[in-house]
mmCIF file with all atom_site columns, C-alpha atoms in Angstrom:
data_model
loop_
_atom_site.group_PDB
_atom_site.id
_atom_site.type_symbol
_atom_site.label_atom_id
_atom_site.label_alt_id
_atom_site.label_comp_id
_atom_site.label_asym_id
_atom_site.label_entity_id
_atom_site.label_seq_id
_atom_site.pdbx_PDB_ins_code
_atom_site.Cartn_x
_atom_site.Cartn_y
_atom_site.Cartn_z
_atom_site.occupancy
_atom_site.B_iso_or_equiv
_atom_site.pdbx_formal_charge
_atom_site.auth_seq_id
_atom_site.auth_comp_id
_atom_site.auth_asym_id
_atom_site.auth_atom_id
_atom_site.pdbx_PDB_model_num
ATOM 1   C CA . UNK A 1 1   ? -21.387 -56.586 13.934 1.00 55.00 ? 1   UNK A CA 1
ATOM 2   C CA . UNK A 1 2   ? -18.512 -55.434 16.077 1.00 67.00 ? 2   UNK A CA 1
ATOM 3   C CA . UNK A 1 3   ? -18.531 -56.369 19.739 1.00 70.00 ? 3   UNK A CA 1
ATOM 4   C CA . UNK A 1 4   ? -18.487 -52.718 20.763 1.00 70.00 ? 4   UNK A CA 1
ATOM 5   C CA . UNK A 1 5   ? -21.723 -52.091 18.812 1.00 67.00 ? 5   UNK A CA 1
ATOM 6   C CA . UNK A 1 6   ? -23.660 -53.565 21.736 1.00 77.00 ? 6   UNK A CA 1
ATOM 7   C CA . UNK A 1 7   ? -22.503 -50.691 23.920 1.00 81.00 ? 7   UNK A CA 1
ATOM 8   C CA . UNK A 1 8   ? -22.738 -47.852 21.392 1.00 83.00 ? 8   UNK A CA 1
ATOM 9   C CA . UNK A 1 9   ? -25.774 -45.743 20.601 1.00 90.00 ? 9   UNK A CA 1
ATOM 10  C CA . UNK A 1 10  ? -27.387 -46.800 17.303 1.00 91.00 ? 10  UNK A CA 1
ATOM 11  C CA . UNK A 1 11  ? -26.178 -43.672 15.547 1.00 91.00 ? 11  UNK A CA 1
ATOM 12  C CA . UNK A 1 12  ? -22.559 -44.765 16.180 1.00 92.00 ? 12  UNK A CA 1
ATOM 13  C CA . UNK A 1 13  ? -23.113 -48.389 15.111 1.00 91.00 ? 13  UNK A CA 1
ATOM 14  C CA . UNK A 1 14  ? -20.637 -49.896 12.650 1.00 92.00 ? 14  UNK A CA 1
ATOM 15  C CA . UNK A 1 15  ? -23.464 -50.868 10.266 1.00 92.00 ? 15  UNK A CA 1
ATOM 16  C CA . UNK A 1 16  ? -24.618 -47.985 8.068  1.00 95.00 ? 16  UNK A CA 1
ATOM 17  C CA . UNK A 1 17  ? -28.172 -49.369 7.795  1.00 95.00 ? 17  UNK A CA 1
ATOM 18  C CA . UNK A 1 18  ? -28.473 -49.278 11.575 1.00 95.00 ? 18  UNK A CA 1
ATOM 19  C CA . UNK A 1 19  ? -27.225 -45.694 11.588 1.00 96.00 ? 19  UNK A CA 1
ATOM 20  C CA . UNK A 1 20  ? -29.820 -44.815 8.932  1.00 96.00 ? 20  UNK A CA 1
ATOM 21  C CA . UNK A 1 21  ? -32.550 -46.289 11.143 1.00 96.00 ? 21  UNK A CA 1
ATOM 22  C CA . UNK A 1 22  ? -31.224 -44.290 14.084 1.00 96.00 ? 22  UNK A CA 1
ATOM 23  C CA . UNK A 1 23  ? -31.639 -41.005 12.206 1.00 97.00 ? 23  UNK A CA 1
ATOM 24  C CA . UNK A 1 24  ? -35.432 -41.373 12.307 1.00 95.00 ? 24  UNK A CA 1
ATOM 25  C CA . UNK A 1 25  ? -35.338 -41.733 16.095 1.00 96.00 ? 25  UNK A CA 1
ATOM 26  C CA . UNK A 1 26  ? -33.096 -38.771 16.888 1.00 97.00 ? 26  UNK A CA 1
ATOM 27  C CA . UNK A 1 27  ? -34.683 -35.566 18.154 1.00 96.00 ? 27  UNK A CA 1
ATOM 28  C CA . UNK A 1 28  ? -31.499 -33.868 19.358 1.00 97.00 ? 28  UNK A CA 1
ATOM 29  C CA . UNK A 1 29  ? -30.142 -31.457 16.721 1.00 97.00 ? 29  UNK A CA 1
ATOM 30  C CA . UNK A 1 30  ? -26.596 -31.680 18.121 1.00 97.00 ? 30  UNK A CA 1
ATOM 31  C CA . UNK A 1 31  ? -26.539 -35.453 17.581 1.00 97.00 ? 31  UNK A CA 1
ATOM 32  C CA . UNK A 1 32  ? -27.747 -35.035 14.007 1.00 98.00 ? 32  UNK A CA 1
ATOM 33  C CA . UNK A 1 33  ? -25.063 -32.417 13.387 1.00 98.00 ? 33  UNK A CA 1
ATOM 34  C CA . UNK A 1 34  ? -22.459 -34.829 14.728 1.00 98.00 ? 34  UNK A CA 1
ATOM 35  C CA . UNK A 1 35  ? -23.677 -37.444 12.241 1.00 98.00 ? 35  UNK A CA 1
ATOM 36  C CA . UNK A 1 36  ? -23.653 -34.922 9.389  1.00 98.00 ? 36  UNK A CA 1
ATOM 37  C CA . UNK A 1 37  ? -20.068 -33.885 10.000 1.00 98.00 ? 37  UNK A CA 1
ATOM 38  C CA . UNK A 1 38  ? -18.578 -37.247 10.948 1.00 97.00 ? 38  UNK A CA 1
ATOM 39  C CA . UNK A 1 39  ? -20.439 -40.171 9.407  1.00 97.00 ? 39  UNK A CA 1
ATOM 40  C CA . UNK A 1 40  ? -18.332 -41.930 6.780  1.00 96.00 ? 40  UNK A CA 1
ATOM 41  C CA . UNK A 1 41  ? -21.303 -42.688 4.489  1.00 97.00 ? 41  UNK A CA 1
ATOM 42  C CA . UNK A 1 42  ? -22.705 -39.908 2.301  1.00 97.00 ? 42  UNK A CA 1
ATOM 43  C CA . UNK A 1 43  ? -26.249 -41.298 2.378  1.00 97.00 ? 43  UNK A CA 1
ATOM 44  C CA . UNK A 1 44  ? -26.301 -41.302 6.195  1.00 98.00 ? 44  UNK A CA 1
ATOM 45  C CA . UNK A 1 45  ? -25.021 -37.722 6.261  1.00 98.00 ? 45  UNK A CA 1
ATOM 46  C CA . UNK A 1 46  ? -27.719 -36.579 3.839  1.00 97.00 ? 46  UNK A CA 1
ATOM 47  C CA . UNK A 1 47  ? -30.462 -38.402 5.737  1.00 98.00 ? 47  UNK A CA 1
ATOM 48  C CA . UNK A 1 48  ? -29.274 -36.766 8.956  1.00 98.00 ? 48  UNK A CA 1
ATOM 49  C CA . UNK A 1 49  ? -29.376 -33.339 7.273  1.00 98.00 ? 49  UNK A CA 1
ATOM 50  C CA . UNK A 1 50  ? -32.931 -33.971 6.118  1.00 97.00 ? 50  UNK A CA 1
ATOM 51  C CA . UNK A 1 51  ? -33.906 -34.913 9.673  1.00 97.00 ? 51  UNK A CA 1
ATOM 52  C CA . UNK A 1 52  ? -32.152 -31.823 11.027 1.00 97.00 ? 52  UNK A CA 1
ATOM 53  C CA . UNK A 1 53  ? -34.050 -29.561 8.653  1.00 96.00 ? 53  UNK A CA 1
ATOM 54  C CA . UNK A 1 54  ? -37.326 -31.182 9.785  1.00 96.00 ? 54  UNK A CA 1
ATOM 55  C CA . UNK A 1 55  ? -36.502 -30.186 13.374 1.00 96.00 ? 55  UNK A CA 1
ATOM 56  C CA . UNK A 1 56  ? -36.036 -26.527 12.369 1.00 90.00 ? 56  UNK A CA 1
ATOM 57  C CA . UNK A 1 57  ? -33.068 -26.017 14.693 1.00 91.00 ? 57  UNK A CA 1
ATOM 58  C CA . UNK A 1 58  ? -31.465 -22.705 15.526 1.00 93.00 ? 58  UNK A CA 1
ATOM 59  C CA . UNK A 1 59  ? -28.906 -21.310 13.112 1.00 95.00 ? 59  UNK A CA 1
ATOM 60  C CA . UNK A 1 60  ? -25.909 -22.318 15.246 1.00 96.00 ? 60  UNK A CA 1
ATOM 61  C CA . UNK A 1 61  ? -26.458 -25.958 14.280 1.00 97.00 ? 61  UNK A CA 1
ATOM 62  C CA . UNK A 1 62  ? -26.291 -25.084 10.599 1.00 97.00 ? 62  UNK A CA 1
ATOM 63  C CA . UNK A 1 63  ? -23.263 -22.871 11.204 1.00 96.00 ? 63  UNK A CA 1
ATOM 64  C CA . UNK A 1 64  ? -21.447 -25.802 12.809 1.00 97.00 ? 64  UNK A CA 1
ATOM 65  C CA . UNK A 1 65  ? -22.192 -27.955 9.765  1.00 97.00 ? 65  UNK A CA 1
ATOM 66  C CA . UNK A 1 66  ? -20.744 -25.225 7.549  1.00 96.00 ? 66  UNK A CA 1
ATOM 67  C CA . UNK A 1 67  ? -17.600 -24.999 9.667  1.00 94.00 ? 67  UNK A CA 1
ATOM 68  C CA . UNK A 1 68  ? -16.999 -28.738 10.061 1.00 96.00 ? 68  UNK A CA 1
ATOM 69  C CA . UNK A 1 69  ? -18.477 -30.680 7.145  1.00 96.00 ? 69  UNK A CA 1
ATOM 70  C CA . UNK A 1 70  ? -16.201 -31.635 4.285  1.00 95.00 ? 70  UNK A CA 1
ATOM 71  C CA . UNK A 1 71  ? -19.135 -32.683 2.078  1.00 96.00 ? 71  UNK A CA 1
ATOM 72  C CA . UNK A 1 72  ? -19.656 -30.110 -0.687 1.00 96.00 ? 72  UNK A CA 1
ATOM 73  C CA . UNK A 1 73  ? -23.272 -31.067 -1.329 1.00 97.00 ? 73  UNK A CA 1
ATOM 74  C CA . UNK A 1 74  ? -24.140 -30.896 2.365  1.00 97.00 ? 74  UNK A CA 1
ATOM 75  C CA . UNK A 1 75  ? -22.554 -27.448 2.568  1.00 97.00 ? 75  UNK A CA 1
ATOM 76  C CA . UNK A 1 76  ? -24.511 -26.244 -0.466 1.00 97.00 ? 76  UNK A CA 1
ATOM 77  C CA . UNK A 1 77  ? -27.782 -27.510 1.018  1.00 97.00 ? 77  UNK A CA 1
ATOM 78  C CA . UNK A 1 78  ? -27.049 -25.822 4.335  1.00 97.00 ? 78  UNK A CA 1
ATOM 79  C CA . UNK A 1 79  ? -26.408 -22.484 2.607  1.00 97.00 ? 79  UNK A CA 1
ATOM 80  C CA . UNK A 1 80  ? -30.006 -22.609 1.370  1.00 95.00 ? 80  UNK A CA 1
ATOM 81  C CA . UNK A 1 81  ? -31.378 -22.607 4.933  1.00 95.00 ? 81  UNK A CA 1
ATOM 82  C CA . UNK A 1 82  ? -28.846 -20.334 6.614  1.00 95.00 ? 82  UNK A CA 1
ATOM 83  C CA . UNK A 1 83  ? -30.069 -16.901 7.618  1.00 94.00 ? 83  UNK A CA 1
ATOM 84  C CA . UNK A 1 84  ? -26.987 -15.877 9.600  1.00 93.00 ? 84  UNK A CA 1
ATOM 85  C CA . UNK A 1 85  ? -25.393 -13.339 7.285  1.00 94.00 ? 85  UNK A CA 1
ATOM 86  C CA . UNK A 1 86  ? -22.040 -13.546 9.055  1.00 95.00 ? 86  UNK A CA 1
ATOM 87  C CA . UNK A 1 87  ? -21.822 -17.296 8.362  1.00 95.00 ? 87  UNK A CA 1
ATOM 88  C CA . UNK A 1 88  ? -22.956 -16.756 4.788  1.00 97.00 ? 88  UNK A CA 1
ATOM 89  C CA . UNK A 1 89  ? -20.301 -14.065 4.282  1.00 97.00 ? 89  UNK A CA 1
ATOM 90  C CA . UNK A 1 90  ? -17.661 -16.455 5.584  1.00 97.00 ? 90  UNK A CA 1
ATOM 91  C CA . UNK A 1 91  ? -18.834 -19.145 3.169  1.00 97.00 ? 91  UNK A CA 1
ATOM 92  C CA . UNK A 1 92  ? -19.026 -16.704 0.255  1.00 98.00 ? 92  UNK A CA 1
ATOM 93  C CA . UNK A 1 93  ? -15.439 -15.589 0.827  1.00 97.00 ? 93  UNK A CA 1
ATOM 94  C CA . UNK A 1 94  ? -13.636 -18.640 2.135  1.00 97.00 ? 94  UNK A CA 1
ATOM 95  C CA . UNK A 1 95  ? -15.467 -21.868 1.333  1.00 96.00 ? 95  UNK A CA 1
ATOM 96  C CA . UNK A 1 96  ? -13.151 -24.299 -0.437 1.00 95.00 ? 96  UNK A CA 1
ATOM 97  C CA . UNK A 1 97  ? -15.840 -25.099 -3.014 1.00 96.00 ? 97  UNK A CA 1
ATOM 98  C CA . UNK A 1 98  ? -16.726 -22.518 -5.654 1.00 97.00 ? 98  UNK A CA 1
ATOM 99  C CA . UNK A 1 99  ? -20.255 -23.893 -5.983 1.00 97.00 ? 99  UNK A CA 1
ATOM 100 C CA . UNK A 1 100 ? -20.820 -23.285 -2.259 1.00 97.00 ? 100 UNK A CA 1
ATOM 101 C CA . UNK A 1 101 ? -19.268 -19.800 -2.442 1.00 98.00 ? 101 UNK A CA 1
ATOM 102 C CA . UNK A 1 102 ? -21.600 -18.914 -5.309 1.00 98.00 ? 102 UNK A CA 1
ATOM 103 C CA . UNK A 1 103 ? -24.630 -20.330 -3.467 1.00 97.00 ? 103 UNK A CA 1
ATOM 104 C CA . UNK A 1 104 ? -23.723 -18.320 -0.350 1.00 98.00 ? 104 UNK A CA 1
ATOM 105 C CA . UNK A 1 105 ? -23.415 -15.127 -2.376 1.00 98.00 ? 105 UNK A CA 1
ATOM 106 C CA . UNK A 1 106 ? -26.804 -15.773 -3.940 1.00 96.00 ? 106 UNK A CA 1
ATOM 107 C CA . UNK A 1 107 ? -28.357 -16.524 -0.531 1.00 96.00 ? 107 UNK A CA 1
ATOM 108 C CA . UNK A 1 108 ? -27.054 -13.224 0.869  1.00 97.00 ? 108 UNK A CA 1
ATOM 109 C CA . UNK A 1 109 ? -28.680 -11.403 -2.050 1.00 96.00 ? 109 UNK A CA 1
ATOM 110 C CA . UNK A 1 110 ? -31.956 -13.244 -1.388 1.00 95.00 ? 110 UNK A CA 1
ATOM 111 C CA . UNK A 1 111 ? -31.949 -12.288 2.276  1.00 95.00 ? 111 UNK A CA 1
ATOM 112 C CA . UNK A 1 112 ? -31.077 -8.649  1.607  1.00 94.00 ? 112 UNK A CA 1
ATOM 113 C CA . UNK A 1 113 ? -33.739 -8.266  -1.056 1.00 93.00 ? 113 UNK A CA 1
ATOM 114 C CA . UNK A 1 114 ? -36.428 -10.020 1.010  1.00 85.00 ? 114 UNK A CA 1
ATOM 115 C CA . UNK A 1 115 ? -37.162 -12.521 -1.757 1.00 75.00 ? 115 UNK A CA 1
ATOM 116 C CA . UNK A 1 116 ? -37.481 -15.311 0.799  1.00 64.00 ? 116 UNK A CA 1
ATOM 117 C CA . UNK A 1 117 ? -38.799 -14.529 4.235  1.00 59.00 ? 117 UNK A CA 1
ATOM 118 C CA . UNK A 1 118 ? -36.563 -16.505 6.642  1.00 53.00 ? 118 UNK A CA 1
ATOM 119 C CA . UNK A 1 119 ? -39.346 -16.844 9.201  1.00 54.00 ? 119 UNK A CA 1
ATOM 120 C CA . UNK A 1 120 ? -41.370 -18.926 6.762  1.00 48.00 ? 120 UNK A CA 1
ATOM 121 C CA . UNK A 1 121 ? -44.476 -16.736 6.909  1.00 43.00 ? 121 UNK A CA 1
#
């Protein structure tokens, strides 16, 4: 454990297991987004995304993940919950990963056809 860990919040701890534990305690979507886009461990990032989805945050949090995350799988998962067509269009045209571009295109088609009701009802 690094000396500075005593003064850091748990989600910024040097130990990945401690950061994983912190995810369960976080109720602030912005903090979870920060973990998703910056944590060095893939399993922490994915756990943080799962926690974020459980909070049902507004679309801007997902849009930030799309703009800042370098993790292809995270980006693909976020496309599935995005309802902001502008962000989806951006991903469909410019995402560096073809798999994400294809998923964004498919998501746009879903939203336009009404296959999935974004409000969950």
